[in-house]
Tab-separated table of C-alpha atoms in Angstrom:
chain	number	residue	atom	x	y	z
A	822	MET	CA	-14.938	86.161	109.272
A	823	SER	CA	-11.515	87.776	110.150
A	824	GLY	CA	-8.398	85.854	110.293
A	825	PHE	CA	-5.031	85.890	112.160
A	826	ASP	CA	-4.075	89.255	113.746
A	827	VAL	CA	-0.778	89.075	115.776
A	828	ASN	CA	-2.146	92.031	117.797
A	829	ARG	CA	-4.969	89.903	119.198
A	830	SER	CA	-2.503	87.424	120.681
A	831	MET	CA	-2.888	87.345	124.410
A	832	VAL	CA	0.216	85.312	125.100
A	833	LYS	CA	2.540	87.241	127.305
A	834	GLU	CA	6.088	87.928	126.052
A	835	ASP	CA	7.712	85.887	128.917
A	836	ALA	CA	5.510	82.820	128.065
A	837	LEU	CA	6.434	83.130	124.345
A	838	ALA	CA	10.100	83.474	125.148
A	839	ALA	CA	10.115	80.461	127.327
A	840	PHE	CA	8.346	78.388	124.718
A	841	LEU	CA	10.751	79.488	121.938
A	842	ALA	CA	13.808	78.792	124.143
A	843	ALA	CA	12.697	75.333	125.184
A	844	PRO	CA	13.122	72.245	123.024
A	845	VAL	CA	9.876	71.132	121.291
A	846	SER	CA	7.847	68.999	123.842
A	847	GLU	CA	5.590	66.209	122.890
A	848	ASP	CA	3.060	67.734	125.439
A	849	ILE	CA	0.763	69.852	123.486
A	850	THR	CA	-0.212	71.897	126.479
A	851	GLN	CA	3.312	73.340	126.578
A	852	VAL	CA	2.189	75.435	123.584
A	853	PRO	CA	1.168	78.701	125.177
A	854	GLY	CA	-2.631	79.149	124.747
A	855	ILE	CA	-3.473	75.379	124.719
A	856	GLY	CA	-5.095	74.288	128.004
A	857	PRO	CA	-7.054	71.199	128.981
A	858	LYS	CA	-10.090	72.164	126.804
A	859	ALA	CA	-8.127	72.940	123.707
A	860	LYS	CA	-6.072	69.704	124.125
A	861	GLU	CA	-9.354	67.740	124.441
A	862	LEU	CA	-10.769	69.379	121.253
A	863	LEU	CA	-7.620	68.904	119.212
A	864	ALA	CA	-7.478	65.103	120.326
A	865	GLU	CA	-10.866	64.600	118.655
A	866	ALA	CA	-10.462	63.295	115.037
A	867	VAL	CA	-13.083	65.050	112.834
A	868	GLU	CA	-14.154	64.125	109.351
A	869	GLY	CA	-11.339	64.698	106.971
A	870	ASP	CA	-8.853	65.567	109.769
A	871	GLN	CA	-6.920	63.428	112.183
A	872	ALA	CA	-6.560	63.951	115.925
A	873	ILE	CA	-3.744	66.197	117.029
A	874	THR	CA	-2.347	64.998	120.284
A	875	THR	CA	1.218	66.326	120.327
A	876	THR	CA	3.083	69.553	119.602
A	877	TYR	CA	4.975	67.765	116.866
A	878	GLN	CA	1.648	67.044	115.084
A	879	LEU	CA	0.347	70.604	115.587
A	880	ILE	CA	3.656	71.929	113.992
A	881	GLY	CA	3.011	69.438	111.251
A	882	LYS	CA	-0.358	70.683	110.681
A	883	PHE	CA	0.869	74.200	110.498
A	884	LEU	CA	3.446	73.322	107.896
A	885	THR	CA	0.906	71.268	105.809
A	886	LEU	CA	-1.338	74.337	105.490
A	887	ARG	CA	1.275	76.191	103.594
A	888	ALA	CA	0.426	75.798	100.039
A	889	ALA	CA	2.512	76.800	97.050
A	890	GLY	CA	2.340	80.605	96.293
A	891	MET	CA	0.667	81.341	99.590
A	892	SER	CA	1.448	84.586	101.328
A	893	GLN	CA	2.501	84.570	104.950
A	894	GLN	CA	-0.852	86.155	105.984
A	895	GLU	CA	-2.867	83.580	104.070
A	896	HIS	CA	-0.785	80.791	105.734
A	897	LEU	CA	-1.510	82.293	109.239
A	898	ASP	CA	-5.158	82.736	108.367
A	899	ALA	CA	-5.386	79.125	107.241
A	900	MET	CA	-4.156	77.993	110.556
A	901	TRP	CA	-6.373	80.385	112.406
A	902	HIS	CA	-9.371	79.146	110.520
A	903	TRP	CA	-8.423	75.598	110.981
A	904	LEU	CA	-8.291	76.143	114.782
A	905	ASN	CA	-11.608	77.848	114.614
A	906	ALA	CA	-13.041	74.876	112.664
A	907	ARG	CA	-11.755	72.650	115.550
A	908	LYS	CA	-13.700	74.888	117.994
A	909	ILE	CA	-10.561	76.436	119.531
A	910	ASN	CA	-11.977	79.843	120.459
A	911	ALA	CA	-9.708	81.089	123.245
A	912	PHE	CA	-6.166	82.083	122.491
A	913	ARG	CA	-6.521	81.177	118.858
A	914	ALA	CA	-4.218	84.059	117.711
A	915	GLY	CA	-1.764	83.272	120.397
A	916	ILE	CA	-1.494	79.628	119.369
A	917	VAL	CA	-0.868	80.561	115.801
A	918	HIS	CA	1.671	83.137	116.874
A	919	CYS	CA	3.516	80.768	119.125
A	920	ILE	CA	3.621	77.907	116.497
A	921	ALA	CA	4.740	80.343	113.653
A	922	GLU	CA	7.555	81.721	115.852
A	923	LYS	CA	8.680	78.249	116.731
A	924	CYS	CA	8.720	77.177	113.141
A	925	ASN	CA	10.536	80.284	112.250
A	926	LEU	CA	13.363	79.089	114.525
A	927	MET	CA	13.549	75.803	112.421
A	928	ILE	CA	12.744	77.290	109.119
A	929	PRO	CA	13.808	80.874	109.046
A	930	GLY	CA	11.739	83.094	106.825
A	931	ILE	CA	8.460	81.124	107.272
A	932	TYR	CA	7.202	83.769	109.640
A	933	ASP	CA	7.996	87.509	110.288
A	934	ALA	CA	5.938	88.986	113.215
A	935	ALA	CA	7.042	92.465	112.347
A	936	ALA	CA	5.653	92.125	108.772
A	937	THR	CA	2.421	90.633	110.080
A	938	ALA	CA	1.992	93.606	112.545
A	939	GLU	CA	2.485	96.060	109.935
A	940	GLU	CA	-0.095	94.563	107.729
A	941	ALA	CA	-2.572	94.495	110.581
A	942	GLU	CA	-2.212	98.197	111.098
């Protein structure tokens, strides 16, 4: 199975820009790509994984997936595959992209979209 590819993100630039400019909101549907169905799927606790009901928890999940020595692509793939395991099928690449960009504002260097796009080419 493939993994994260920034070029597959269907989140529009203006939606990404608005998300990045806004403070982090508890409402998980404020993350571009997360609608009512994705919210419902993430809110279900599954074996070995707790329910994710807020944007803070989703960001936390992204950060916990970053293991020592892991490359940026491996980290993004881990989040992409985690969303896939949670049955998030639509906008998966967009969700990963948005969360990675938001985290990069708080932790500069954790994500470089240009480097990811170059690797995908």
